[in-house]
């Protein structure tokens, strides 16, 4: 089993690290000035104020099962959600005893491991308790990401993806 040094804590781990995005694609493409003037972003929420609309994003986890292993390849990604969803989720995120909920969202990161764009894939956003980020369940699609979520990938493929980032 390969060990990895965590880029956040500096500790060696035996489990696969998450492949995380720091922001939604829509934030990344903004200029530094626009990010400063028109966005509110922290580790879990991002709001972009455009002239004609406001975009809302929350951070979530997409888990791809690894065949014949008890682990998953986790992608820390962002999904766009409605204003009602982000308002409700903010309350739930702060309340450690809130009940789990499901929301609709669209994936807002380009995961380079796939030939077809992953931006805009429909996701069910399933909240978790105790301040854990929500898990994503893709809506049915022929997209390779959705098929891998359903059927899993081999650990060698997961290792290739992790090593390409590290």
mmCIF file with all atom_site columns, C-alpha atoms in Angstrom:
data_model
loop_
_atom_site.group_PDB
_atom_site.id
_atom_site.type_symbol
_atom_site.label_atom_id
_atom_site.label_alt_id
_atom_site.label_comp_id
_atom_site.label_asym_id
_atom_site.label_entity_id
_atom_site.label_seq_id
_atom_site.pdbx_PDB_ins_code
_atom_site.Cartn_x
_atom_site.Cartn_y
_atom_site.Cartn_z
_atom_site.occupancy
_atom_site.B_iso_or_equiv
_atom_site.pdbx_formal_charge
_atom_site.auth_seq_id
_atom_site.auth_comp_id
_atom_site.auth_asym_id
_atom_site.auth_atom_id
_atom_site.pdbx_PDB_model_num
ATOM 1   C CA . UNK A 1 1   ? 0.000   0.000  0.000   1.00 0.00 ? 1   UNK A CA 1
ATOM 2   C CA . UNK A 1 2   ? 1.280   3.448  -0.910  1.00 0.00 ? 2   UNK A CA 1
ATOM 3   C CA . UNK A 1 3   ? 1.531   6.159  1.720   1.00 0.00 ? 3   UNK A CA 1
ATOM 4   C CA . UNK A 1 4   ? 0.906   9.842  1.067   1.00 0.00 ? 4   UNK A CA 1
ATOM 5   C CA . UNK A 1 5   ? 1.995   13.012 2.823   1.00 0.00 ? 5   UNK A CA 1
ATOM 6   C CA . UNK A 1 6   ? -1.048  15.237 3.382   1.00 0.00 ? 6   UNK A CA 1
ATOM 7   C CA . UNK A 1 7   ? -0.600  18.663 1.823   1.00 0.00 ? 7   UNK A CA 1
ATOM 8   C CA . UNK A 1 8   ? -2.759  20.225 4.566   1.00 0.00 ? 8   UNK A CA 1
ATOM 9   C CA . UNK A 1 9   ? -1.486  18.631 7.776   1.00 0.00 ? 9   UNK A CA 1
ATOM 10  C CA . UNK A 1 10  ? 1.918   17.285 6.688   1.00 0.00 ? 10  UNK A CA 1
ATOM 11  C CA . UNK A 1 11  ? 1.173   13.874 8.230   1.00 0.00 ? 11  UNK A CA 1
ATOM 12  C CA . UNK A 1 12  ? 1.714   10.591 6.387   1.00 0.00 ? 12  UNK A CA 1
ATOM 13  C CA . UNK A 1 13  ? -1.510  8.704  5.632   1.00 0.00 ? 13  UNK A CA 1
ATOM 14  C CA . UNK A 1 14  ? -2.114  5.219  4.238   1.00 0.00 ? 14  UNK A CA 1
ATOM 15  C CA . UNK A 1 15  ? -5.523  6.027  2.751   1.00 0.00 ? 15  UNK A CA 1
ATOM 16  C CA . UNK A 1 16  ? -5.852  7.800  -0.588  1.00 0.00 ? 16  UNK A CA 1
ATOM 17  C CA . UNK A 1 17  ? -5.924  11.585 -0.296  1.00 0.00 ? 17  UNK A CA 1
ATOM 18  C CA . UNK A 1 18  ? -8.904  13.534 -1.588  1.00 0.00 ? 18  UNK A CA 1
ATOM 19  C CA . UNK A 1 19  ? -8.442  15.324 -4.893  1.00 0.00 ? 19  UNK A CA 1
ATOM 20  C CA . UNK A 1 20  ? -9.851  18.723 -4.034  1.00 0.00 ? 20  UNK A CA 1
ATOM 21  C CA . UNK A 1 21  ? -10.711 21.925 -5.832  1.00 0.00 ? 21  UNK A CA 1
ATOM 22  C CA . UNK A 1 22  ? -10.297 25.174 -3.894  1.00 0.00 ? 22  UNK A CA 1
ATOM 23  C CA . UNK A 1 23  ? -13.119 26.926 -5.745  1.00 0.00 ? 23  UNK A CA 1
ATOM 24  C CA . UNK A 1 24  ? -15.770 26.392 -8.391  1.00 0.00 ? 24  UNK A CA 1
ATOM 25  C CA . UNK A 1 25  ? -14.687 26.833 -12.019 1.00 0.00 ? 25  UNK A CA 1
ATOM 26  C CA . UNK A 1 26  ? -16.858 29.959 -12.230 1.00 0.00 ? 26  UNK A CA 1
ATOM 27  C CA . UNK A 1 27  ? -14.771 31.584 -9.482  1.00 0.00 ? 27  UNK A CA 1
ATOM 28  C CA . UNK A 1 28  ? -11.429 30.453 -10.912 1.00 0.00 ? 28  UNK A CA 1
ATOM 29  C CA . UNK A 1 29  ? -12.016 32.179 -14.248 1.00 0.00 ? 29  UNK A CA 1
ATOM 30  C CA . UNK A 1 30  ? -12.631 35.588 -12.645 1.00 0.00 ? 30  UNK A CA 1
ATOM 31  C CA . UNK A 1 31  ? -9.896  38.193 -12.511 1.00 0.00 ? 31  UNK A CA 1
ATOM 32  C CA . UNK A 1 32  ? -8.324  38.942 -9.134  1.00 0.00 ? 32  UNK A CA 1
ATOM 33  C CA . UNK A 1 33  ? -10.145 42.276 -9.061  1.00 0.00 ? 33  UNK A CA 1
ATOM 34  C CA . UNK A 1 34  ? -13.524 40.662 -9.814  1.00 0.00 ? 34  UNK A CA 1
ATOM 35  C CA . UNK A 1 35  ? -12.919 38.021 -7.133  1.00 0.00 ? 35  UNK A CA 1
ATOM 36  C CA . UNK A 1 36  ? -12.284 40.787 -4.620  1.00 0.00 ? 36  UNK A CA 1
ATOM 37  C CA . UNK A 1 37  ? -15.214 42.982 -5.700  1.00 0.00 ? 37  UNK A CA 1
ATOM 38  C CA . UNK A 1 38  ? -17.958 40.518 -6.592  1.00 0.00 ? 38  UNK A CA 1
ATOM 39  C CA . UNK A 1 39  ? -17.498 37.346 -4.555  1.00 0.00 ? 39  UNK A CA 1
ATOM 40  C CA . UNK A 1 40  ? -17.904 36.019 -1.056  1.00 0.00 ? 40  UNK A CA 1
ATOM 41  C CA . UNK A 1 41  ? -15.968 32.785 -0.600  1.00 0.00 ? 41  UNK A CA 1
ATOM 42  C CA . UNK A 1 42  ? -14.737 30.619 2.233   1.00 0.00 ? 42  UNK A CA 1
ATOM 43  C CA . UNK A 1 43  ? -13.846 26.918 2.471   1.00 0.00 ? 43  UNK A CA 1
ATOM 44  C CA . UNK A 1 44  ? -17.467 25.744 2.147   1.00 0.00 ? 44  UNK A CA 1
ATOM 45  C CA . UNK A 1 45  ? -19.507 28.467 0.442   1.00 0.00 ? 45  UNK A CA 1
ATOM 46  C CA . UNK A 1 46  ? -19.055 30.718 -2.579  1.00 0.00 ? 46  UNK A CA 1
ATOM 47  C CA . UNK A 1 47  ? -21.347 33.449 -3.889  1.00 0.00 ? 47  UNK A CA 1
ATOM 48  C CA . UNK A 1 48  ? -20.657 35.364 -7.089  1.00 0.00 ? 48  UNK A CA 1
ATOM 49  C CA . UNK A 1 49  ? -22.561 38.605 -7.678  1.00 0.00 ? 49  UNK A CA 1
ATOM 50  C CA . UNK A 1 50  ? -22.957 39.268 -11.410 1.00 0.00 ? 50  UNK A CA 1
ATOM 51  C CA . UNK A 1 51  ? -24.749 42.296 -12.872 1.00 0.00 ? 51  UNK A CA 1
ATOM 52  C CA . UNK A 1 52  ? -27.817 40.272 -13.804 1.00 0.00 ? 52  UNK A CA 1
ATOM 53  C CA . UNK A 1 53  ? -27.721 37.292 -11.430 1.00 0.00 ? 53  UNK A CA 1
ATOM 54  C CA . UNK A 1 54  ? -26.161 35.785 -8.331  1.00 0.00 ? 54  UNK A CA 1
ATOM 55  C CA . UNK A 1 55  ? -24.544 32.323 -8.423  1.00 0.00 ? 55  UNK A CA 1
ATOM 56  C CA . UNK A 1 56  ? -24.435 30.127 -5.309  1.00 0.00 ? 56  UNK A CA 1
ATOM 57  C CA . UNK A 1 57  ? -22.042 27.239 -4.688  1.00 0.00 ? 57  UNK A CA 1
ATOM 58  C CA . UNK A 1 58  ? -21.361 24.778 -1.881  1.00 0.00 ? 58  UNK A CA 1
ATOM 59  C CA . UNK A 1 59  ? -18.476 22.392 -1.409  1.00 0.00 ? 59  UNK A CA 1
ATOM 60  C CA . UNK A 1 60  ? -19.237 18.683 -1.472  1.00 0.00 ? 60  UNK A CA 1
ATOM 61  C CA . UNK A 1 61  ? -17.599 15.270 -1.838  1.00 0.00 ? 61  UNK A CA 1
ATOM 62  C CA . UNK A 1 62  ? -17.956 12.928 -4.794  1.00 0.00 ? 62  UNK A CA 1
ATOM 63  C CA . UNK A 1 63  ? -16.854 9.389  -3.903  1.00 0.00 ? 63  UNK A CA 1
ATOM 64  C CA . UNK A 1 64  ? -15.848 6.931  -6.628  1.00 0.00 ? 64  UNK A CA 1
ATOM 65  C CA . UNK A 1 65  ? -15.829 3.338  -5.298  1.00 0.00 ? 65  UNK A CA 1
ATOM 66  C CA . UNK A 1 66  ? -12.612 1.372  -5.655  1.00 0.00 ? 66  UNK A CA 1
ATOM 67  C CA . UNK A 1 67  ? -13.208 -2.212 -6.730  1.00 0.00 ? 67  UNK A CA 1
ATOM 68  C CA . UNK A 1 68  ? -12.232 -4.909 -4.224  1.00 0.00 ? 68  UNK A CA 1
ATOM 69  C CA . UNK A 1 69  ? -11.266 -2.292 -1.615  1.00 0.00 ? 69  UNK A CA 1
ATOM 70  C CA . UNK A 1 70  ? -12.981 -0.707 1.337   1.00 0.00 ? 70  UNK A CA 1
ATOM 71  C CA . UNK A 1 71  ? -12.099 2.805  0.246   1.00 0.00 ? 71  UNK A CA 1
ATOM 72  C CA . UNK A 1 72  ? -13.180 5.395  -2.269  1.00 0.00 ? 72  UNK A CA 1
ATOM 73  C CA . UNK A 1 73  ? -11.417 7.935  -4.431  1.00 0.00 ? 73  UNK A CA 1
ATOM 74  C CA . UNK A 1 74  ? -12.801 11.212 -3.124  1.00 0.00 ? 74  UNK A CA 1
ATOM 75  C CA . UNK A 1 75  ? -13.098 14.390 -5.153  1.00 0.00 ? 75  UNK A CA 1
ATOM 76  C CA . UNK A 1 76  ? -13.652 17.587 -3.154  1.00 0.00 ? 76  UNK A CA 1
ATOM 77  C CA . UNK A 1 77  ? -15.775 19.530 -5.626  1.00 0.00 ? 77  UNK A CA 1
ATOM 78  C CA . UNK A 1 78  ? -18.226 22.423 -5.807  1.00 0.00 ? 78  UNK A CA 1
ATOM 79  C CA . UNK A 1 79  ? -21.851 22.327 -6.908  1.00 0.00 ? 79  UNK A CA 1
ATOM 80  C CA . UNK A 1 80  ? -24.097 25.196 -7.900  1.00 0.00 ? 80  UNK A CA 1
ATOM 81  C CA . UNK A 1 81  ? -27.329 25.407 -5.970  1.00 0.00 ? 81  UNK A CA 1
ATOM 82  C CA . UNK A 1 82  ? -30.302 27.738 -5.674  1.00 0.00 ? 82  UNK A CA 1
ATOM 83  C CA . UNK A 1 83  ? -30.512 30.620 -3.192  1.00 0.00 ? 83  UNK A CA 1
ATOM 84  C CA . UNK A 1 84  ? -33.117 28.691 -1.209  1.00 0.00 ? 84  UNK A CA 1
ATOM 85  C CA . UNK A 1 85  ? -30.817 25.693 -1.026  1.00 0.00 ? 85  UNK A CA 1
ATOM 86  C CA . UNK A 1 86  ? -27.743 27.617 0.122   1.00 0.00 ? 86  UNK A CA 1
ATOM 87  C CA . UNK A 1 87  ? -29.780 29.500 2.751   1.00 0.00 ? 87  UNK A CA 1
ATOM 88  C CA . UNK A 1 88  ? -31.268 26.254 4.080   1.00 0.00 ? 88  UNK A CA 1
ATOM 89  C CA . UNK A 1 89  ? -27.934 24.444 3.930   1.00 0.00 ? 89  UNK A CA 1
ATOM 90  C CA . UNK A 1 90  ? -26.110 27.233 5.818   1.00 0.00 ? 90  UNK A CA 1
ATOM 91  C CA . UNK A 1 91  ? -28.565 26.818 8.698   1.00 0.00 ? 91  UNK A CA 1
ATOM 92  C CA . UNK A 1 92  ? -28.220 23.052 8.616   1.00 0.00 ? 92  UNK A CA 1
ATOM 93  C CA . UNK A 1 93  ? -24.402 23.192 8.371   1.00 0.00 ? 93  UNK A CA 1
ATOM 94  C CA . UNK A 1 94  ? -24.221 25.262 11.559  1.00 0.00 ? 94  UNK A CA 1
ATOM 95  C CA . UNK A 1 95  ? -26.719 23.063 13.445  1.00 0.00 ? 95  UNK A CA 1
ATOM 96  C CA . UNK A 1 96  ? -24.993 19.845 14.523  1.00 0.00 ? 96  UNK A CA 1
ATOM 97  C CA . UNK A 1 97  ? -28.364 18.214 15.262  1.00 0.00 ? 97  UNK A CA 1
ATOM 98  C CA . UNK A 1 98  ? -30.149 19.108 12.022  1.00 0.00 ? 98  UNK A CA 1
ATOM 99  C CA . UNK A 1 99  ? -31.675 16.313 9.993   1.00 0.00 ? 99  UNK A CA 1
ATOM 100 C CA . UNK A 1 100 ? -30.129 15.148 6.739   1.00 0.00 ? 100 UNK A CA 1
ATOM 101 C CA . UNK A 1 101 ? -31.572 16.680 3.569   1.00 0.00 ? 101 UNK A CA 1
ATOM 102 C CA . UNK A 1 102 ? -31.296 16.267 -0.180  1.00 0.00 ? 102 UNK A CA 1
ATOM 103 C CA . UNK A 1 103 ? -30.902 19.110 -2.660  1.00 0.00 ? 103 UNK A CA 1
ATOM 104 C CA . UNK A 1 104 ? -30.385 19.472 -6.400  1.00 0.00 ? 104 UNK A CA 1
ATOM 105 C CA . UNK A 1 105 ? -27.053 20.775 -7.658  1.00 0.00 ? 105 UNK A CA 1
ATOM 106 C CA . UNK A 1 106 ? -24.833 20.883 -10.721 1.00 0.00 ? 106 UNK A CA 1
ATOM 107 C CA . UNK A 1 107 ? -21.159 19.980 -10.655 1.00 0.00 ? 107 UNK A CA 1
ATOM 108 C CA . UNK A 1 108 ? -18.979 23.073 -11.132 1.00 0.00 ? 108 UNK A CA 1
ATOM 109 C CA . UNK A 1 109 ? -15.455 21.726 -11.541 1.00 0.00 ? 109 UNK A CA 1
ATOM 110 C CA . UNK A 1 110 ? -13.679 20.302 -14.548 1.00 0.00 ? 110 UNK A CA 1
ATOM 111 C CA . UNK A 1 111 ? -12.282 16.962 -13.422 1.00 0.00 ? 111 UNK A CA 1
ATOM 112 C CA . UNK A 1 112 ? -9.467  16.294 -15.864 1.00 0.00 ? 112 UNK A CA 1
ATOM 113 C CA . UNK A 1 113 ? -9.711  12.512 -15.475 1.00 0.00 ? 113 UNK A CA 1
ATOM 114 C CA . UNK A 1 114 ? -12.629 12.477 -17.917 1.00 0.00 ? 114 UNK A CA 1
ATOM 115 C CA . UNK A 1 115 ? -12.706 13.090 -21.678 1.00 0.00 ? 115 UNK A CA 1
ATOM 116 C CA . UNK A 1 116 ? -16.103 14.811 -21.561 1.00 0.00 ? 116 UNK A CA 1
ATOM 117 C CA . UNK A 1 117 ? -16.649 17.910 -19.465 1.00 0.00 ? 117 UNK A CA 1
ATOM 118 C CA . UNK A 1 118 ? -17.883 17.304 -15.940 1.00 0.00 ? 118 UNK A CA 1
ATOM 119 C CA . UNK A 1 119 ? -19.194 20.839 -15.514 1.00 0.00 ? 119 UNK A CA 1
ATOM 120 C CA . UNK A 1 120 ? -22.970 20.895 -15.347 1.00 0.00 ? 120 UNK A CA 1
ATOM 121 C CA . UNK A 1 121 ? -23.528 17.224 -14.469 1.00 0.00 ? 121 UNK A CA 1
ATOM 122 C CA . UNK A 1 122 ? -26.671 16.930 -12.358 1.00 0.00 ? 122 UNK A CA 1
ATOM 123 C CA . UNK A 1 123 ? -26.124 15.836 -8.772  1.00 0.00 ? 123 UNK A CA 1
ATOM 124 C CA . UNK A 1 124 ? -28.222 15.007 -5.770  1.00 0.00 ? 124 UNK A CA 1
ATOM 125 C CA . UNK A 1 125 ? -26.590 16.777 -2.820  1.00 0.00 ? 125 UNK A CA 1
ATOM 126 C CA . UNK A 1 126 ? -27.024 14.693 0.346   1.00 0.00 ? 126 UNK A CA 1
ATOM 127 C CA . UNK A 1 127 ? -26.176 16.524 3.551   1.00 0.00 ? 127 UNK A CA 1
ATOM 128 C CA . UNK A 1 128 ? -24.379 14.823 6.396   1.00 0.00 ? 128 UNK A CA 1
ATOM 129 C CA . UNK A 1 129 ? -24.512 15.495 10.105  1.00 0.00 ? 129 UNK A CA 1
ATOM 130 C CA . UNK A 1 130 ? -21.845 16.899 12.421  1.00 0.00 ? 130 UNK A CA 1
ATOM 131 C CA . UNK A 1 131 ? -20.474 19.457 9.961   1.00 0.00 ? 131 UNK A CA 1
ATOM 132 C CA . UNK A 1 132 ? -19.344 16.949 7.342   1.00 0.00 ? 132 UNK A CA 1
ATOM 133 C CA . UNK A 1 133 ? -19.564 18.132 3.763   1.00 0.00 ? 133 UNK A CA 1
ATOM 134 C CA . UNK A 1 134 ? -22.428 16.751 1.711   1.00 0.00 ? 134 UNK A CA 1
ATOM 135 C CA . UNK A 1 135 ? -22.016 13.695 -0.489  1.00 0.00 ? 135 UNK A CA 1
ATOM 136 C CA . UNK A 1 136 ? -22.970 13.755 -4.155  1.00 0.00 ? 136 UNK A CA 1
ATOM 137 C CA . UNK A 1 137 ? -25.070 11.204 -5.991  1.00 0.00 ? 137 UNK A CA 1
ATOM 138 C CA . UNK A 1 138 ? -24.964 11.708 -9.759  1.00 0.00 ? 138 UNK A CA 1
ATOM 139 C CA . UNK A 1 139 ? -28.194 11.609 -11.712 1.00 0.00 ? 139 UNK A CA 1
ATOM 140 C CA . UNK A 1 140 ? -28.379 8.832  -14.287 1.00 0.00 ? 140 UNK A CA 1
ATOM 141 C CA . UNK A 1 141 ? -26.230 9.549  -17.327 1.00 0.00 ? 141 UNK A CA 1
ATOM 142 C CA . UNK A 1 142 ? -23.918 7.811  -19.788 1.00 0.00 ? 142 UNK A CA 1
ATOM 143 C CA . UNK A 1 143 ? -21.075 10.132 -18.707 1.00 0.00 ? 143 UNK A CA 1
ATOM 144 C CA . UNK A 1 144 ? -17.940 8.225  -17.692 1.00 0.00 ? 144 UNK A CA 1
ATOM 145 C CA . UNK A 1 145 ? -17.934 9.844  -14.230 1.00 0.00 ? 145 UNK A CA 1
ATOM 146 C CA . UNK A 1 146 ? -21.469 8.620  -13.539 1.00 0.00 ? 146 UNK A CA 1
ATOM 147 C CA . UNK A 1 147 ? -20.619 5.141  -14.806 1.00 0.00 ? 147 UNK A CA 1
ATOM 148 C CA . UNK A 1 148 ? -17.548 5.008  -12.553 1.00 0.00 ? 148 UNK A CA 1
ATOM 149 C CA . UNK A 1 149 ? -19.629 6.180  -9.595  1.00 0.00 ? 149 UNK A CA 1
ATOM 150 C CA . UNK A 1 150 ? -22.040 3.315  -10.298 1.00 0.00 ? 150 UNK A CA 1
ATOM 151 C CA . UNK A 1 151 ? -19.515 0.601  -11.178 1.00 0.00 ? 151 UNK A CA 1
ATOM 152 C CA . UNK A 1 152 ? -16.264 1.635  -9.471  1.00 0.00 ? 152 UNK A CA 1
ATOM 153 C CA . UNK A 1 153 ? -12.673 1.822  -10.697 1.00 0.00 ? 153 UNK A CA 1
ATOM 154 C CA . UNK A 1 154 ? -9.589  -0.304 -10.053 1.00 0.00 ? 154 UNK A CA 1
ATOM 155 C CA . UNK A 1 155 ? -7.149  0.828  -7.381  1.00 0.00 ? 155 UNK A CA 1
ATOM 156 C CA . UNK A 1 156 ? -4.405  1.165  -10.003 1.00 0.00 ? 156 UNK A CA 1
ATOM 157 C CA . UNK A 1 157 ? -6.540  3.769  -11.802 1.00 0.00 ? 157 UNK A CA 1
ATOM 158 C CA . UNK A 1 158 ? -7.174  5.600  -8.519  1.00 0.00 ? 158 UNK A CA 1
ATOM 159 C CA . UNK A 1 159 ? -3.415  5.605  -7.814  1.00 0.00 ? 159 UNK A CA 1
ATOM 160 C CA . UNK A 1 160 ? -2.685  7.026  -11.282 1.00 0.00 ? 160 UNK A CA 1
ATOM 161 C CA . UNK A 1 161 ? -5.115  9.871  -10.656 1.00 0.00 ? 161 UNK A CA 1
ATOM 162 C CA . UNK A 1 162 ? -3.700  10.658 -7.231  1.00 0.00 ? 162 UNK A CA 1
ATOM 163 C CA . UNK A 1 163 ? -0.109  10.513 -8.468  1.00 0.00 ? 163 UNK A CA 1
ATOM 164 C CA . UNK A 1 164 ? -0.906  12.794 -11.402 1.00 0.00 ? 164 UNK A CA 1
ATOM 165 C CA . UNK A 1 165 ? -2.021  15.462 -8.927  1.00 0.00 ? 165 UNK A CA 1
ATOM 166 C CA . UNK A 1 166 ? 0.757   14.906 -6.383  1.00 0.00 ? 166 UNK A CA 1
#
